[in-house]
Each structure stands twice: as structure tokens, then as C-alpha cells.
Coordinates of C-alpha atoms in Angstrom, one line a residue:
X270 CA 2.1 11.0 -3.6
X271 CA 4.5 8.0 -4.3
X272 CA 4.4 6.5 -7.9
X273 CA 6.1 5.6 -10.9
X274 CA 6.0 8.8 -12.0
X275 CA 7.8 10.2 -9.2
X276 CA 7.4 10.8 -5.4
X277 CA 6.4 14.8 -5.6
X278 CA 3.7 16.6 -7.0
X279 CA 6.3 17.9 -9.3
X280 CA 8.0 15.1 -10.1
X281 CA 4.9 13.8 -11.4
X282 CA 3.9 17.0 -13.4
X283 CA 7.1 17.0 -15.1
X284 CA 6.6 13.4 -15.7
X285 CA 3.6 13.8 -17.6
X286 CA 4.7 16.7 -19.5
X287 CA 7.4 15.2 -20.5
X288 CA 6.0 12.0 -21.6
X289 CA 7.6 9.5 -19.2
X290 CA 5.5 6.5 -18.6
X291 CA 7.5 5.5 -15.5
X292 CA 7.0 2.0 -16.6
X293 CA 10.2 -0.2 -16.4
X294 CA 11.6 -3.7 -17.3
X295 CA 11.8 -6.2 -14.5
X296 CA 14.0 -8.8 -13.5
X297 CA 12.3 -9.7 -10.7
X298 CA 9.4 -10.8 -13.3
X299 CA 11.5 -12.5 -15.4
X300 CA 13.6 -14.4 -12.9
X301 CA 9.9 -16.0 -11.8
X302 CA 8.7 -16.5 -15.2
X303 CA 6.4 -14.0 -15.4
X304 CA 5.2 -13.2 -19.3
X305 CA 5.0 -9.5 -18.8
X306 CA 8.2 -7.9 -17.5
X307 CA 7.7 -4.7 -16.8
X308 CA 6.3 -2.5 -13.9
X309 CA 5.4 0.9 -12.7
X310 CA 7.1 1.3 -9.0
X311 CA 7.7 4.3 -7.0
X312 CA 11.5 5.2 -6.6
X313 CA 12.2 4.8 -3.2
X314 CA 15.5 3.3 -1.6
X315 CA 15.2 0.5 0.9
X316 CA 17.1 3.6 2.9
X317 CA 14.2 6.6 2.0
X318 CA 11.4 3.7 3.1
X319 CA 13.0 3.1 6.5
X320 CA 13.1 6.6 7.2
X321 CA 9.4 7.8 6.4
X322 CA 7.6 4.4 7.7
X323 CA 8.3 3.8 11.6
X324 CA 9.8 1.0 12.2
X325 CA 7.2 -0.6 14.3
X326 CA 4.7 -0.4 11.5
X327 CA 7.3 -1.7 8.9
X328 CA 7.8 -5.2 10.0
X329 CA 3.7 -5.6 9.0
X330 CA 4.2 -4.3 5.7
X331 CA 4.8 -5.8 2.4
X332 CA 6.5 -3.5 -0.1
X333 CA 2.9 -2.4 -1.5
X334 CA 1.9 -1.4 1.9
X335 CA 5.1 0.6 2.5
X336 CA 3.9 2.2 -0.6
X337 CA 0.9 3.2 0.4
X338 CA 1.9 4.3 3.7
X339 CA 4.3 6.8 2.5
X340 CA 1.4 7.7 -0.1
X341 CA -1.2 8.3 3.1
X342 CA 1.1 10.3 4.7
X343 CA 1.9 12.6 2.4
X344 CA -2.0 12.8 1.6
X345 CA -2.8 14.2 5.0
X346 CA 0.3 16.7 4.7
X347 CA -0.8 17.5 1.6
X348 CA -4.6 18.1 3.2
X349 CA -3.2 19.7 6.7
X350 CA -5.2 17.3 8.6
X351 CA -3.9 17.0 12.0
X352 CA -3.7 13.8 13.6
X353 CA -6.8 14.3 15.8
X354 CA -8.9 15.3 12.5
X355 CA -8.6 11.5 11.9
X356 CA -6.8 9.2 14.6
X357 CA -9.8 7.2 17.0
X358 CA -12.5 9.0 14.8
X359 CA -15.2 6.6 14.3
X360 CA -16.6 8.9 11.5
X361 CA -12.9 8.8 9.4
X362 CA -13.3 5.8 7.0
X363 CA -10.6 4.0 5.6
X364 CA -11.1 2.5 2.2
X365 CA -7.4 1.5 0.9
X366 CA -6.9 -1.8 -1.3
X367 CA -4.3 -2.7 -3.6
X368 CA -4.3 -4.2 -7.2
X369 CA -2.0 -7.4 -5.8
X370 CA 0.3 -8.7 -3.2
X371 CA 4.2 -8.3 -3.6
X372 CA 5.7 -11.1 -5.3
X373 CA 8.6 -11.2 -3.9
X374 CA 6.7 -11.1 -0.3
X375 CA 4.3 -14.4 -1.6
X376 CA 7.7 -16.3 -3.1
X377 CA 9.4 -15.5 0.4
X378 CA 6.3 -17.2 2.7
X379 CA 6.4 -20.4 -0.1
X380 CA 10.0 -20.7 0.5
X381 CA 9.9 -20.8 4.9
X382 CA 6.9 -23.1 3.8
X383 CA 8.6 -25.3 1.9
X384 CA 11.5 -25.1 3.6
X385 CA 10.4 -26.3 7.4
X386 CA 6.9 -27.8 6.4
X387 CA 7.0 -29.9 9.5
X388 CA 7.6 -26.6 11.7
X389 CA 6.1 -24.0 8.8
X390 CA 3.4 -22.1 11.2
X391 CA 6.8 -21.1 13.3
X392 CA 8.6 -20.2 10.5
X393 CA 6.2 -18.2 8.3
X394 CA 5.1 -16.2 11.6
X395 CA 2.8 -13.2 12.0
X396 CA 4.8 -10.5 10.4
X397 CA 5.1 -12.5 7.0
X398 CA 1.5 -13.1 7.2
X399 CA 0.0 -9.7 7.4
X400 CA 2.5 -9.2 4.4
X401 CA 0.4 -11.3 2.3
X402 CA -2.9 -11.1 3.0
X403 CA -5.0 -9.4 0.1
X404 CA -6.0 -7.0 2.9
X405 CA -2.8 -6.0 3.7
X406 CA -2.6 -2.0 2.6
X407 CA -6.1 -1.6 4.7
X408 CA -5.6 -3.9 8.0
X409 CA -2.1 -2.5 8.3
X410 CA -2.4 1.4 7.5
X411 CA -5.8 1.6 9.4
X412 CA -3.4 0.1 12.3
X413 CA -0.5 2.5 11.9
X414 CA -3.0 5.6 11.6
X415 CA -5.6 4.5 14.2
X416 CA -8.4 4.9 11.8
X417 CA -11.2 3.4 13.6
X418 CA -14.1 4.2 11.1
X419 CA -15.3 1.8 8.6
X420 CA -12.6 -0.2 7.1
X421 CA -12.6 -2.3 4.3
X422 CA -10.1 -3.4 0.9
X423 CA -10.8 -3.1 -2.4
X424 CA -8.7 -4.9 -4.9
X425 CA -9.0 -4.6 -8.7
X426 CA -5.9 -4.7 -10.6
X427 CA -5.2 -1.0 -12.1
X428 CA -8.4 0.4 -10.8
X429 CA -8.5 0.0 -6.9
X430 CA -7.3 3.5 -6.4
X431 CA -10.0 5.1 -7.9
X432 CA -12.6 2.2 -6.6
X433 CA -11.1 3.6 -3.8
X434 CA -11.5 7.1 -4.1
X435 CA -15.1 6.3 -5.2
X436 CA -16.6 3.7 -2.6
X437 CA -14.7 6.3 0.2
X438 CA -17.1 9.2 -2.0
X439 CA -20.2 6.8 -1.0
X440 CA -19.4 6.2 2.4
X441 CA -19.6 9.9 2.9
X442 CA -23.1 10.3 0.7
X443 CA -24.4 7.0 2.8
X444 CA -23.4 9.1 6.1
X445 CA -21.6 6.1 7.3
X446 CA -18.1 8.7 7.6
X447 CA -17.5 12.4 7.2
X448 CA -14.1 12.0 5.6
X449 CA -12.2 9.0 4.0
X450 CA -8.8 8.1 3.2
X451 CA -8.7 6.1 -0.3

């Protein structure tokens, strides 16, 4: 569990009983001239994020995806899967998605674009790429958790989680997968 609400599944119960929306005023939103300036994101330190997503995963990854990886993880902890109940299993699905990229992710590939148009496929490079993709959260995490069975994204602003959740529910009734992560 990693939100807005808080990173625990108390944190978020005392959330909600208390009221707190988790929702928050952005500068990063204003600064690009965004109309709506506010956000719901997990509070996690640049620090906390490089400790629970290995580095070798974490160049890929966008801050959405860094989400979501933390998220995963604590989902199978949370499940006490083991890693063989899911790594290389052809019958594990992984339908993960996200409701946008990270702005601050796009703005960055523009800039090396603009910057070195003449030389911009050097300069952008793979890593800032996979950043961006709309596929990101599901290319990178099925990567990072060797998820072999059938892999797709979903993106729908507010609702991809629980698209999600429900297109992983049909895999499993369609016996394409015994289990899914969403």
C-alpha cells in the first residue's frame, strides 16, 4: 500500500477516519501552467524510494512506476506469496496501468529533445524512454518481478486501479492465469 493517504494499512485507516483527503496543492502544476493544482501523492522521500526499489530497476522507472513498485511489493508481503508463487509463472498475470505519465518525467525528455535536436536519440536514451511510455508501470514491474504471464496496461485516469483489479478478476474466470497482480 503506498498512497496519498499514507504508506501503511494504518496510516490509511486513520486517514479515512479522520477525514484527511490526502489531496495537496502543487507547485509543480502551477509552475507548468496546469489549471488544476493539486494532487494526491504517496509520502515517500527521494531517500525511502531508493531504499525499497533496487537500484537496477530504478533507473527504468518514472516516479509513477516507483510508486507502484513499492505498492507491488508490499502487496505480495501483504499476501505471503513467495517469490516462486509468482516469478517465471506463466499462469501469474500482470495487469498494472496508470492513470498518466509523470510530468515532470515528459517535461525532462522535451527538454534533452529540445536541447540537442540534432543528437536527441543520444540524449533522450533508453532509460528516459521507458519513463515515459504509457506502459510504463506494466513493462517495467512485470520486468523487475519476472512476471511472465499475460501482461498488458490499462490506463483510465482515476479508475485504472480498479480496471485493474477487475480485468486481472477476468483473466482468472477466462483461465488465461491463476492469480493476478493489479
Amino acid at each position: 500500500l503506498t498512497s496519498c493517504l499514507g504508506n501503511t494499512k494504518e496510516e490509511v485507516a486513520d486517514s479515512l477516519f479522520n477525514a484527511k483527503s490526502g489531496i495537496t496543492f502543487s507547485e509543480e502544476y502551477a509552475k507548468y501552467g496546469i489549471r488544476s493544482n493539486v494532487r494526491g501523492r504517496p509520502d515517500l522521500s527521494v531517500a525511502e524510494i531508493k531504499e525499497l526499489v533496487p537500484r537496477k530497476a530504478l533507473r527504468f522507472m518514472g516516479v509513477n512506476a516507483q510508486y507502484a513498485y513499492i505498492s507491488l511489493q508490499r502487496a505480495i508481503d501483504d499476501a505471503g506469496l513467495k517469490p516462486e508463487d509468482y516469478q517465471e509463472n506463466p499462469r501469474c498475470a500482470s495487469i498494472l496501468g496508470q492513470g498518466g505519465t509523470s510530468i515532470s518525467d515528459v517535461t525532462e525528455a522535451v527538454g534533452a529533445v529540445e536541447d540537442q535536436v540534432k543528437r536527441w536519440p543520444s540524449k533522450v536514451g533508453p532509460y528516459r524512454v521507458t519513463r515515459t511510455m504509457g506502459s510504463t508501470v506494466s513493462a517495467v514491474l512485470s520486468s523487475a518481478f519476472k512476471l511472465q504471464g499475460p501482461s498488458f496496461s490499462i490506463s483510465s485516469a482515476c479508475s485504472t486501479g480498479a480496471h485493474c483489479i477487475g480485468v486481472g478478476m477476468e483473466q482468472i474466470q477466462l483461465g488465461k492465469a491463476d492469480m493476478a497482480m493489479a
